[in-house]
Coordinates of C-alpha atoms in Angstrom, one line a residue:
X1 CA 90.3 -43.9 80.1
X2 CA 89.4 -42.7 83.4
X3 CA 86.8 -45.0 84.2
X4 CA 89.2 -48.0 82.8
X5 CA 91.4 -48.4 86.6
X6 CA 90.2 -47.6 90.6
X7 CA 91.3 -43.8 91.5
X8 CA 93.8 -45.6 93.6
X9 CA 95.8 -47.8 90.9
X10 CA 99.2 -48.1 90.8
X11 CA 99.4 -46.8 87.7
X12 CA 97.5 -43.4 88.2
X13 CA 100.5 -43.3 91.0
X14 CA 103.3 -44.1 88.6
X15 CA 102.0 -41.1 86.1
X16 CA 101.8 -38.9 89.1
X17 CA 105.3 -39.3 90.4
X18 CA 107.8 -38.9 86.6
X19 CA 105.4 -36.3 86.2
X20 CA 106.7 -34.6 89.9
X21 CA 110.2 -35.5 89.5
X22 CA 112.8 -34.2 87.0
X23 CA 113.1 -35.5 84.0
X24 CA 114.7 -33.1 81.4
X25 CA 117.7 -34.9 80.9
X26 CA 115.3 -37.9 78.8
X27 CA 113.5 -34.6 76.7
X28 CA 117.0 -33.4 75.9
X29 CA 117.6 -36.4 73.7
X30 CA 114.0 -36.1 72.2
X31 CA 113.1 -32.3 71.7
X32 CA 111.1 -33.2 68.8
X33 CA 111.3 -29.6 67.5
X34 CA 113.1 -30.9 63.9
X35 CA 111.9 -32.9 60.9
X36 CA 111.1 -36.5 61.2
X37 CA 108.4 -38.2 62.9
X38 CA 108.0 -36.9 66.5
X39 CA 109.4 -39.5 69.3
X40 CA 107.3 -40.8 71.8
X41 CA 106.9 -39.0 75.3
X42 CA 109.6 -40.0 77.3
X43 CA 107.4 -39.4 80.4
X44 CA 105.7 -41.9 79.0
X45 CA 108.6 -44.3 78.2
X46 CA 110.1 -43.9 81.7
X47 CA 106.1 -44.3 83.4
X48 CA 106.1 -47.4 80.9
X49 CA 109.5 -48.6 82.2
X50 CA 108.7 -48.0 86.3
X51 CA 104.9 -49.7 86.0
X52 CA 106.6 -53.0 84.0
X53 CA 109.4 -53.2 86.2
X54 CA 107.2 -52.8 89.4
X55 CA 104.8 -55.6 87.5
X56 CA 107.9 -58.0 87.3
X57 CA 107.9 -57.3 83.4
X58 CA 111.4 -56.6 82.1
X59 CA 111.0 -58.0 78.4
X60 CA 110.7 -55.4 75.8
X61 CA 108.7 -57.6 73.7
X62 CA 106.2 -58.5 76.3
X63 CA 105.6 -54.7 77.6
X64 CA 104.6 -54.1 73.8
X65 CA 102.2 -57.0 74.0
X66 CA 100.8 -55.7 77.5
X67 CA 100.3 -52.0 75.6
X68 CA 97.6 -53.8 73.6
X69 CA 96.1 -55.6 76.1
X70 CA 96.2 -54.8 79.8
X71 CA 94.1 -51.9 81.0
X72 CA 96.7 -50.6 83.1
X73 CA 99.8 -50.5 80.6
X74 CA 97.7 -49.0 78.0
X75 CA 96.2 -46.0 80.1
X76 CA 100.1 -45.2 81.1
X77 CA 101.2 -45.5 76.9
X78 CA 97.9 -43.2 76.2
X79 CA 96.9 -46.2 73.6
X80 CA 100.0 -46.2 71.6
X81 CA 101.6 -49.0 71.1
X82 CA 105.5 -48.4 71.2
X83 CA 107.5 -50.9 69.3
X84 CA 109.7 -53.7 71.3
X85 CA 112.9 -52.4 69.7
X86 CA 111.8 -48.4 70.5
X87 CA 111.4 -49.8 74.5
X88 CA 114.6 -51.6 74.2
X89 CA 116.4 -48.5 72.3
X90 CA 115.4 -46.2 75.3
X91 CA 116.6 -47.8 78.2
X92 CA 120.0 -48.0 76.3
X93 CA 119.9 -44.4 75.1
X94 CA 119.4 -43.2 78.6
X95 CA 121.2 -45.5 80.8
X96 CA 122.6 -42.8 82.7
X97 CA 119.2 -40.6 83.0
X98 CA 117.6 -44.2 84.5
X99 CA 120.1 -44.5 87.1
X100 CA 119.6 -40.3 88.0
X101 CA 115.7 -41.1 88.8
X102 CA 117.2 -42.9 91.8
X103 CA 118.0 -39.8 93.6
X104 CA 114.4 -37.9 92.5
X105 CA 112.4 -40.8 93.7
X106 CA 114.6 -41.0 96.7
X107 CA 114.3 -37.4 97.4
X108 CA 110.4 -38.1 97.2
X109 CA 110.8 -40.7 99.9
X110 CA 112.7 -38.2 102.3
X111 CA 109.9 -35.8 101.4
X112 CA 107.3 -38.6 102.8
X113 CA 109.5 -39.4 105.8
X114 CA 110.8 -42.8 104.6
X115 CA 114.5 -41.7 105.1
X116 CA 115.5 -42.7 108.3
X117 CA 119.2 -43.0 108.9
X118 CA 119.4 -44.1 112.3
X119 CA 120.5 -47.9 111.6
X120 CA 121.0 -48.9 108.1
X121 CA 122.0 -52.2 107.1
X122 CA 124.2 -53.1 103.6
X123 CA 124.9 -56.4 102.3
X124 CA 125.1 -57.8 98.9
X125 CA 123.4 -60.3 96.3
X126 CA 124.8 -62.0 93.3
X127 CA 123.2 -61.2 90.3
X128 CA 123.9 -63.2 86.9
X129 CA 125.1 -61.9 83.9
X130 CA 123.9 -62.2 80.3
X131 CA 126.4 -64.8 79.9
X132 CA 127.5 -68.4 80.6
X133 CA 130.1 -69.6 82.7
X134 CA 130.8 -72.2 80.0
X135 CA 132.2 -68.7 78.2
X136 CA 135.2 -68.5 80.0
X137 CA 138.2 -68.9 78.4
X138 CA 142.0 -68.8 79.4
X139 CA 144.3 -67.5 78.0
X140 CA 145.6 -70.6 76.2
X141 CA 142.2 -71.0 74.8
X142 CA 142.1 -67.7 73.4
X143 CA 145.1 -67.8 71.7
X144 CA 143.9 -71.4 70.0
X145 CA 140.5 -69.6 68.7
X146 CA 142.3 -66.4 67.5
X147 CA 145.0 -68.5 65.4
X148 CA 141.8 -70.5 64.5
X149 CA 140.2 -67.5 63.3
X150 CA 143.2 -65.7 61.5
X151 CA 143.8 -69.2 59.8
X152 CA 140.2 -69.2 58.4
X153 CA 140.8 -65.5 57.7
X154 CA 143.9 -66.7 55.6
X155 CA 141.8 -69.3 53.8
X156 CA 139.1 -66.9 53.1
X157 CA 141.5 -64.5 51.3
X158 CA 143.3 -66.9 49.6
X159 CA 140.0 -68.3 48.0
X160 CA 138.6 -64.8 47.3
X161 CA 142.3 -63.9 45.4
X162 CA 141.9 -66.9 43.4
X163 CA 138.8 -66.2 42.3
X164 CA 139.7 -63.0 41.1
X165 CA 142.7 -64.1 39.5
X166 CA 140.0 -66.1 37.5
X167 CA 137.8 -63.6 37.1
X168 CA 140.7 -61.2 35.8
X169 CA 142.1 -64.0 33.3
X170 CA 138.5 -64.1 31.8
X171 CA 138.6 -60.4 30.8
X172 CA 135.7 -59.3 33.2
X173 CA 135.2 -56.1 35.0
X174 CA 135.6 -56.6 39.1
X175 CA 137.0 -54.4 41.7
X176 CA 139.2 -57.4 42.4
X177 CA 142.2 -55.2 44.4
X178 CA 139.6 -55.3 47.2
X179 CA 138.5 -57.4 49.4
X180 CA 134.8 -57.5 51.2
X181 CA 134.9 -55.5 54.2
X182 CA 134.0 -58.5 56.1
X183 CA 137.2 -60.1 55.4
X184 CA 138.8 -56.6 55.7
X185 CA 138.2 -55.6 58.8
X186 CA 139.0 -57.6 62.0
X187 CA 135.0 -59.1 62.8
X188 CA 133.4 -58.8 66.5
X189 CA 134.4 -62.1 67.4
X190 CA 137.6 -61.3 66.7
X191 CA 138.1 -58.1 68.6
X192 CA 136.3 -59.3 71.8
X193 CA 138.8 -62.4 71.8
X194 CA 142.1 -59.9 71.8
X195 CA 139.8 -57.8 74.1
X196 CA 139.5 -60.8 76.6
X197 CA 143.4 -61.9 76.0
X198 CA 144.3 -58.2 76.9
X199 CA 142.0 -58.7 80.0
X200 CA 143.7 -61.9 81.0
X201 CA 147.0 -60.3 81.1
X202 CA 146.1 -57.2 82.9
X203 CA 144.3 -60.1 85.7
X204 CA 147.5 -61.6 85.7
X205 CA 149.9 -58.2 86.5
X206 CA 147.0 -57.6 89.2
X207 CA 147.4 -61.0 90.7
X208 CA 151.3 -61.4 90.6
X209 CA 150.9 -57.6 92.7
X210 CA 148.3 -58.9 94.9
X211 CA 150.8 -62.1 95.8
X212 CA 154.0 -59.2 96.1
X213 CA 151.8 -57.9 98.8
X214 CA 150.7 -60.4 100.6
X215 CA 154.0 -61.9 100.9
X216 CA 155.2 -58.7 102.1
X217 CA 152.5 -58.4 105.1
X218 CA 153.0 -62.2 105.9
X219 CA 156.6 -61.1 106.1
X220 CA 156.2 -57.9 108.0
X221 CA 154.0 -59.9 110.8
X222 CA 156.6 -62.9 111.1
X223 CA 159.1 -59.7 111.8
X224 CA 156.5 -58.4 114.8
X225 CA 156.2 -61.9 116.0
X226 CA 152.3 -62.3 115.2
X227 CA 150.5 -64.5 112.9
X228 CA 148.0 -62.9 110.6
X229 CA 144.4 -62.5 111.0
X230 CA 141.8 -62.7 108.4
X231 CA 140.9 -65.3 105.6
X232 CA 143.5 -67.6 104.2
X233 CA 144.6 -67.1 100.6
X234 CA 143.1 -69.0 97.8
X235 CA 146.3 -68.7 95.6
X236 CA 148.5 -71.9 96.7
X237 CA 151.9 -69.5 96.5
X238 CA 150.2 -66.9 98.5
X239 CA 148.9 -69.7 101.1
X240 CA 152.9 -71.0 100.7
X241 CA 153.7 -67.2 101.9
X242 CA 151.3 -66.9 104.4
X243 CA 152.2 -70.5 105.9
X244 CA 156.1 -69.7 106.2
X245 CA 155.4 -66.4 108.3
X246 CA 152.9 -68.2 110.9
X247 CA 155.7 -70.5 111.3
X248 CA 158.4 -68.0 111.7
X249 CA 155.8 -65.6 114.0
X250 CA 154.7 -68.9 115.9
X251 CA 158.4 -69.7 117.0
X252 CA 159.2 -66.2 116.9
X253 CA 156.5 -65.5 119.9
X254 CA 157.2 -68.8 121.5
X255 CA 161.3 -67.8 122.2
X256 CA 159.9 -64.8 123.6
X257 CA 157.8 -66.5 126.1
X258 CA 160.5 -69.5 127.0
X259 CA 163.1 -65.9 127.3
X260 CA 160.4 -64.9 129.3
X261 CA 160.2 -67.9 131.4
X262 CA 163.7 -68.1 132.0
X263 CA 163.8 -64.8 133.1
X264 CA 161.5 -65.3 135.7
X265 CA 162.8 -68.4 137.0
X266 CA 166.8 -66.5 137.0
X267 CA 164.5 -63.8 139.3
X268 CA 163.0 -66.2 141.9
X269 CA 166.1 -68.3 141.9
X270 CA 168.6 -65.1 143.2
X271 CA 165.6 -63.9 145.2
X272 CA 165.2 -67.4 147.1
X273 CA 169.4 -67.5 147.2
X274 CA 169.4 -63.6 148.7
X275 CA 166.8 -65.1 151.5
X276 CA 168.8 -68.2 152.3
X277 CA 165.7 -71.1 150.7
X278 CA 165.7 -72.9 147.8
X279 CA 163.0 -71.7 145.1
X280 CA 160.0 -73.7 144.9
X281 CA 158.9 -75.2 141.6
X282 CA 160.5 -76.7 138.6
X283 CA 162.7 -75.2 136.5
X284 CA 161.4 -74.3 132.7
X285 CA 163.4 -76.6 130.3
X286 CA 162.8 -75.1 127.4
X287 CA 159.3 -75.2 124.7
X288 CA 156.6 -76.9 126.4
X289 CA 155.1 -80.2 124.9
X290 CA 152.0 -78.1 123.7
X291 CA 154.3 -75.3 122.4
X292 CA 156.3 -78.1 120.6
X293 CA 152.9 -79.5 119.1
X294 CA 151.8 -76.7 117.7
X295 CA 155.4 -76.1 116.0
X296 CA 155.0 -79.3 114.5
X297 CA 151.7 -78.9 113.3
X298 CA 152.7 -75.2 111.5
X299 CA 155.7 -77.4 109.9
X300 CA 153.3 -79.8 108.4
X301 CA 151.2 -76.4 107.3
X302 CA 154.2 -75.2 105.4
X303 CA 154.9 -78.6 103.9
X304 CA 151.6 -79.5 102.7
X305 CA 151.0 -75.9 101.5
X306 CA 154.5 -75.9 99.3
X307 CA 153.4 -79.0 97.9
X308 CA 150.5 -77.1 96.8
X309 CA 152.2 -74.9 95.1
X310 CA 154.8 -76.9 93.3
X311 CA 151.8 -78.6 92.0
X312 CA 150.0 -75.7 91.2
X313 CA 153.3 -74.4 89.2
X314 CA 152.3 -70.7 87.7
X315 CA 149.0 -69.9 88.5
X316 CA 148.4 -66.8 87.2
X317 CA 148.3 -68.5 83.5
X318 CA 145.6 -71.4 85.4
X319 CA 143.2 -69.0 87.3
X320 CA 143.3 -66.1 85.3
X321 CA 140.4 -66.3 83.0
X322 CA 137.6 -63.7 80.7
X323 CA 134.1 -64.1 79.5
X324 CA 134.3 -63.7 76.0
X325 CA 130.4 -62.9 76.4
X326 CA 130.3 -60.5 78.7
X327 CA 134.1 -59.1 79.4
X328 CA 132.9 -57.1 82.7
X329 CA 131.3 -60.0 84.4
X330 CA 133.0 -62.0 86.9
X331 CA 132.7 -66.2 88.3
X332 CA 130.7 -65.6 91.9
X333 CA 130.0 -67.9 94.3
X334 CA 126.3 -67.8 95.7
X335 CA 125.1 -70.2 98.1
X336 CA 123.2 -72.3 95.0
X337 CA 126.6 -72.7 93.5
X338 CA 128.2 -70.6 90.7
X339 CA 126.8 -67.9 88.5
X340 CA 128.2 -65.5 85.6
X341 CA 127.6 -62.2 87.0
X342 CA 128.1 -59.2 89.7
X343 CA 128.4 -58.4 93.0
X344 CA 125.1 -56.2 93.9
X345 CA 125.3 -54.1 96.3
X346 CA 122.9 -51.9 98.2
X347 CA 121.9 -50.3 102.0
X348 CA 118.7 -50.3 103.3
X349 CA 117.0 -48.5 106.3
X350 CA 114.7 -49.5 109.0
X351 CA 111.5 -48.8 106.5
X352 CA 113.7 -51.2 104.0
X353 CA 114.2 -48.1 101.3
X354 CA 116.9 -48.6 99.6
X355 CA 119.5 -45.5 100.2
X356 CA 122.2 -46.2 97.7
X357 CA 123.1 -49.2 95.4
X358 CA 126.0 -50.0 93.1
X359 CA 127.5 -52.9 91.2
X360 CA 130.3 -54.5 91.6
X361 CA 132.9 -57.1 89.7
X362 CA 134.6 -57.8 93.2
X363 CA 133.0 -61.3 94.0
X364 CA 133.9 -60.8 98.2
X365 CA 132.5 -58.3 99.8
X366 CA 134.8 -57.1 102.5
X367 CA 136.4 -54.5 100.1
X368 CA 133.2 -52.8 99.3
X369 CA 132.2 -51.7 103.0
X370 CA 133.9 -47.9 102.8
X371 CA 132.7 -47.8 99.6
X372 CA 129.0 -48.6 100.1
X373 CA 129.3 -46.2 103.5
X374 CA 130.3 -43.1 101.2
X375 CA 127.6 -44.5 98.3
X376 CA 124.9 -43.5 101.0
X377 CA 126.5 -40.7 102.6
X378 CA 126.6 -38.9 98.5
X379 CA 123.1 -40.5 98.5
X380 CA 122.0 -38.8 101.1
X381 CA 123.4 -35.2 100.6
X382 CA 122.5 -35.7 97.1
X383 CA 118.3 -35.7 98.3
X384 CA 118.9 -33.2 100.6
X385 CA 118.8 -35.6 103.9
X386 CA 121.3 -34.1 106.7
X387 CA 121.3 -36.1 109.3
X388 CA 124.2 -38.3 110.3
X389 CA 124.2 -42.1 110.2
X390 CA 124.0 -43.7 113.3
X391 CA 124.6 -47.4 113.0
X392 CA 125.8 -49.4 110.0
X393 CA 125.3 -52.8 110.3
X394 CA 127.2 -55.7 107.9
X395 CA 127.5 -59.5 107.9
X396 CA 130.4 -61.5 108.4
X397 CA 131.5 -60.6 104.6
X398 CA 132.6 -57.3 105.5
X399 CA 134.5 -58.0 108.1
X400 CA 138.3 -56.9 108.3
X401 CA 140.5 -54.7 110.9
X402 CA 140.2 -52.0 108.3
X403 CA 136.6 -51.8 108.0
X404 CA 136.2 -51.7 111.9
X405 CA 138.4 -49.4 112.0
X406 CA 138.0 -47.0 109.1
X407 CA 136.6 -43.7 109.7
X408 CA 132.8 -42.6 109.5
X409 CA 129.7 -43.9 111.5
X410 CA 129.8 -46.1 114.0
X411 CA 129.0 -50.0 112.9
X412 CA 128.1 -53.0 113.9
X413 CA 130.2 -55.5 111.6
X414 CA 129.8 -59.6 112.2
X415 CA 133.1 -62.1 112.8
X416 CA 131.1 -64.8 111.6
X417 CA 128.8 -66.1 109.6
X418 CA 125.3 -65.4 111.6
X419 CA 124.8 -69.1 113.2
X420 CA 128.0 -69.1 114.2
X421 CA 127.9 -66.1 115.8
X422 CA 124.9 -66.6 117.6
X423 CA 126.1 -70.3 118.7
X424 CA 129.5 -68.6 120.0
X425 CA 127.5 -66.0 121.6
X426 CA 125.4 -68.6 123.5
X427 CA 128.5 -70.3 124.7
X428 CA 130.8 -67.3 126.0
X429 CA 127.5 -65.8 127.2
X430 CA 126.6 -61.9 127.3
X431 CA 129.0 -59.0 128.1
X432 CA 128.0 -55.9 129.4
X433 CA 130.0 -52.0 128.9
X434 CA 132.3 -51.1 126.9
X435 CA 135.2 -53.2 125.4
X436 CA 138.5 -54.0 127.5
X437 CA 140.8 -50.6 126.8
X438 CA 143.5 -53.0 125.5
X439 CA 141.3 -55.2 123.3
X440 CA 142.0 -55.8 119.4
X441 CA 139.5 -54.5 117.0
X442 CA 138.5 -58.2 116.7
X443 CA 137.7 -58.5 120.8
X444 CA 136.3 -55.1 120.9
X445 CA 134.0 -56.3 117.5
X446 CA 132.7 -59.8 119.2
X447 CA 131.9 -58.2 123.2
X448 CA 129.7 -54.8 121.5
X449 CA 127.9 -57.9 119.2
X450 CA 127.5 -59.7 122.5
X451 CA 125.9 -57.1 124.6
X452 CA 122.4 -56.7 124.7
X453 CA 122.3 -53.6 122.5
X454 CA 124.7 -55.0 120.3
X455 CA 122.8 -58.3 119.8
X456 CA 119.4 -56.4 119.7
X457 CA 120.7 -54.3 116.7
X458 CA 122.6 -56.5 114.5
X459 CA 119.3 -58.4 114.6
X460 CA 117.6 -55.6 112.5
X461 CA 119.7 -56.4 109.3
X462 CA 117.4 -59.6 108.8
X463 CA 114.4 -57.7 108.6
X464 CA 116.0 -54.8 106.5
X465 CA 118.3 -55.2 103.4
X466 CA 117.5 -58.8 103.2
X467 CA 113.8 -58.7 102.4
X468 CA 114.8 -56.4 99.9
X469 CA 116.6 -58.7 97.5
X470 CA 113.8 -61.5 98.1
X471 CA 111.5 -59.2 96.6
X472 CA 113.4 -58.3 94.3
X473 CA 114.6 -62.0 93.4
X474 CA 111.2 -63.8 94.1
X475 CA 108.3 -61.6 94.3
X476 CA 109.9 -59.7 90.9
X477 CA 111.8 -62.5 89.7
X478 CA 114.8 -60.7 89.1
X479 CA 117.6 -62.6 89.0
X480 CA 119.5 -61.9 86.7
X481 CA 120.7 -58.6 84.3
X482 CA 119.5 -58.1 80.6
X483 CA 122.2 -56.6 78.9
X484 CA 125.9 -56.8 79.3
X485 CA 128.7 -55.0 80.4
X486 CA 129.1 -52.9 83.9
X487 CA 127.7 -49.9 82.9
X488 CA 123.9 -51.9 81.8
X489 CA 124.2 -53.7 85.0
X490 CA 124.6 -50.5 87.2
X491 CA 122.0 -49.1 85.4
X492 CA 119.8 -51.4 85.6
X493 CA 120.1 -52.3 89.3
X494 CA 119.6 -48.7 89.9
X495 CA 116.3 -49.2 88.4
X496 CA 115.3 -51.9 89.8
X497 CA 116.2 -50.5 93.3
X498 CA 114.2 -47.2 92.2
X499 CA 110.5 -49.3 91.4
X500 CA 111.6 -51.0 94.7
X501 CA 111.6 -47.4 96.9
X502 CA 108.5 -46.6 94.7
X503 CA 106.4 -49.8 95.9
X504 CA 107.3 -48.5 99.5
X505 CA 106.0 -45.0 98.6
X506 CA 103.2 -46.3 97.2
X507 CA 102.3 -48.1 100.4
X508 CA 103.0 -45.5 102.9
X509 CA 100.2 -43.6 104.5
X510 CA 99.4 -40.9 102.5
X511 CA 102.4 -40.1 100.3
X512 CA 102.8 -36.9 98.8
X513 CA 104.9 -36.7 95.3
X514 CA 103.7 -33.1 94.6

């Protein structure tokens, strides 16, 4: 079989590297020292696995077919020919051992000095579920098909106790105190539906706290006379909440400069008296007419958003919502429109290996900055790498005063989406030094992204973690996950991640997995 593929084939390559990292944890299932037929290799299921997955091959079915008939897949197999359902059985069996080879493959790219950490770049892609969006249900709905169900559960019975009444008036011997176990017991269907309607109200208990807090931090910045930063809220009684306090912190902060005024004017009047003149100027008369039109325009902001949310009545019970397909998955926006899925996550160096990955059901990405930043750093001290990151660099997504201002390296986070900051950039023109001493994380945030260096090394993330989902997406055609629930999905990503750091090893100059 030698002769059948160049020295240099990916495959030999593939063989070489689960055979130089660690993979006891897939022979512990499969010690093959009982009765029984002996399992297959599982260096040679998981060599099987990285060579499909690195082909763009993810269907069980058609790696069985390849076994038979590409040279390549059946050198790796050793001419066996495992079945679709044994391939399919053994990435579920060791979904936890698949998402370990990240680190040992990663550890093999730190070995061949592909683990930089001077500027890493994270960012997310939306990956789509095993499931439909057309599967979501609310709560209402739910309800409907359960009572649907436990009606035709009812009818069942009755029927199946009729006919044994029958059955017992004819004299004949049946078991007919009990019932078929597929009446008995409460079906799949069933169970994911209370599953999903348990779901639904635990979404709602999260979002009635979510609106709780949001009203309180609109309330606590009307108090301090500012107007909050950030996005607006989708929820129209959390927009209601957030309307009011801009109102209250925009007349709040304009009595404090007409106070102010005042002030200055009484000053300049008893100075001008004390010199015998008569102060120059006007005097202020109260809220000027742009003050007074920006009032007027945060009073039609409050009306229009209460209107909102009278019409909206209680929306908890209208935007909470499960997959009864896949529970886990969540509704994400992409910018093709709407998918079933997850939030992938993953950060990328300047030699675009991947350093960590993770999935997540959060569809925005701003909360998953500090937790991608301490993904990599576990990463990295899990593979032995102890150098500190230098740079992290995120899109517009992440942005928040928390992020910029949470602890751990420094970063390079966007304000805006990246035509719009490059358009503002080319208006306000460059900057130079550090920020003003009494600038907001915001200001600070916006004059490092308009300094040369700044500009210069936010520009890397383009060339970094994105063209690591377009191969993934189009060269590998990955788009979306196999199997359902969180757990398959992390795994899986992890895999797909771990062929994607093997297809740089493969292509760097002389790598050494030994």
């Amino acid at each position: 079989m030698r002769d059948w593929l160049d020295e240099g084939h990916l495959a030999w390559f593939v063989l070489d590297v689960v055979e130089a990292i660690d993979t006891s944890k897939f022979h512990a299932l499969h010690p093959n020292d009982g009765p029984g037929r002996p399992a297959y290799d599982p260096d040679m299921m998981l060599a099987l696995l990285f060579y499909a997955y690195m082909s763009g091959v993810r269907s069980s079915r058609r790696i069985e077919s390849l076994c038979r008939t590409d040279a390549a897949f059946r050198v790796i197999a050793g001419d066996v020919v495992p079945d679709h359902s044994t391939i399919a059985r053994f990435t579920v069996d060791h979904e936890k051992a698949i998402e370990g080879c990240f680190f040992e493959v990663l550890r093999l790219c730190a070995a061949a000095g592909l683990v930089s950490v001077g500027t890493i770049a994270i960012d997310g892609t939306k990956m789509a579920a095993d499931a439909s969006l057309k599967a979501n249900r609310s709560s209402r709905a739910i309800e409907a098909e359960l009572e649907r169900l436990r009606a035709k559960a009812k009818l069942v019975i009755a029927e199946a106790r009729a006919a044994d009444a029958a059955e017992d008036a004819q004299g004949e011997l049946f078991a007919s105190d009990r019932l078929p176990v597929d009446l008995s017991s409460s079906g799949g269907r069933r169970a994911r539906l209370e599953a999903a309607l348990e779901f639904i109200e635990d979404q709602r208990a999260a979002q009635r706290a979510e609106a709780a807090a949001e009203a309180a931090k609109a309330a606590q910045a009307a108090a301090e006379g500012r107007q909050l930063a950030g996005r607006k809220p989708t929820d129209p009684h959390q927009a209601l909440a957030r309307a009011r306090a801009d109102l209250v912190a925009l007349n709040n902060r304009i009595d404090a400069e007409v106070a102010e005024r005042a002030a200055a004017r009484a000053r300049l009047e008893t100075q001008a008296r004390l010199e015998g003149r008569t102060p120059r100027g006007p005097k202020p008369d109260g809220r000027r007419p742009r003050e007074k039109r920006w009032v007027a325009q945060a009073e039609a902001a409050v009306a229009a958003a209460w209107a909102a949310a009278e019409s909206a009545g209680d929306t908890s019970k209208a935007t909470a919502t499960a997959n009864v397909t896949d529970l886990d998955s969540r509704i994400m926006k992409t910018a093709k429109g709407w998918v079933q899925g997850y939030n992938s996550q993953a950060s990328v160096n300047e030699n675009q290996v991947v350093l960590a990955c993770l999935v997540s059901q959060d569809p925005n990405d701003v909360r998953l900055y500090q937790p991608m930043v301490a993904a990599t750093e576990q990463a990295l001290s899990n593979v032995g790498v102890t150098n500190a990151i230098g740079t992290v660099l995120a899109d517009a997504g992440y942005w928040s005063e928390d992020n910029a201002t949470a602890e751990g390296p420094d970063r390079l986070i966007a304000t805006l989406k990246d035509w719009k900051q490059r358009k503002a950039a080319q208006e306000m023109g460059t900057t130079s030094g550090p920020p003003p001493a009494d600038a907001t994380a915001l200001e600070a945030m916006e004059h490092r992204l308009r300094t040369p260096q700044g500009a210069h090394a936010y520009a890397q993330r383009s060339h970094t973690v994105e063209p690591v989902f377009g191969d993934t997406k189009t060269n590998r055609g990955f788009h979306s996950f196999r199997r359902r629930g969180l757990p398959a999905a992390a795994s899986e990503w992890s895999l797909i991640n771990t062929v994607h750091n093997l297809a740089k090893l493969f292509h760097a100059p002389q790598p050494d997995v030994t």
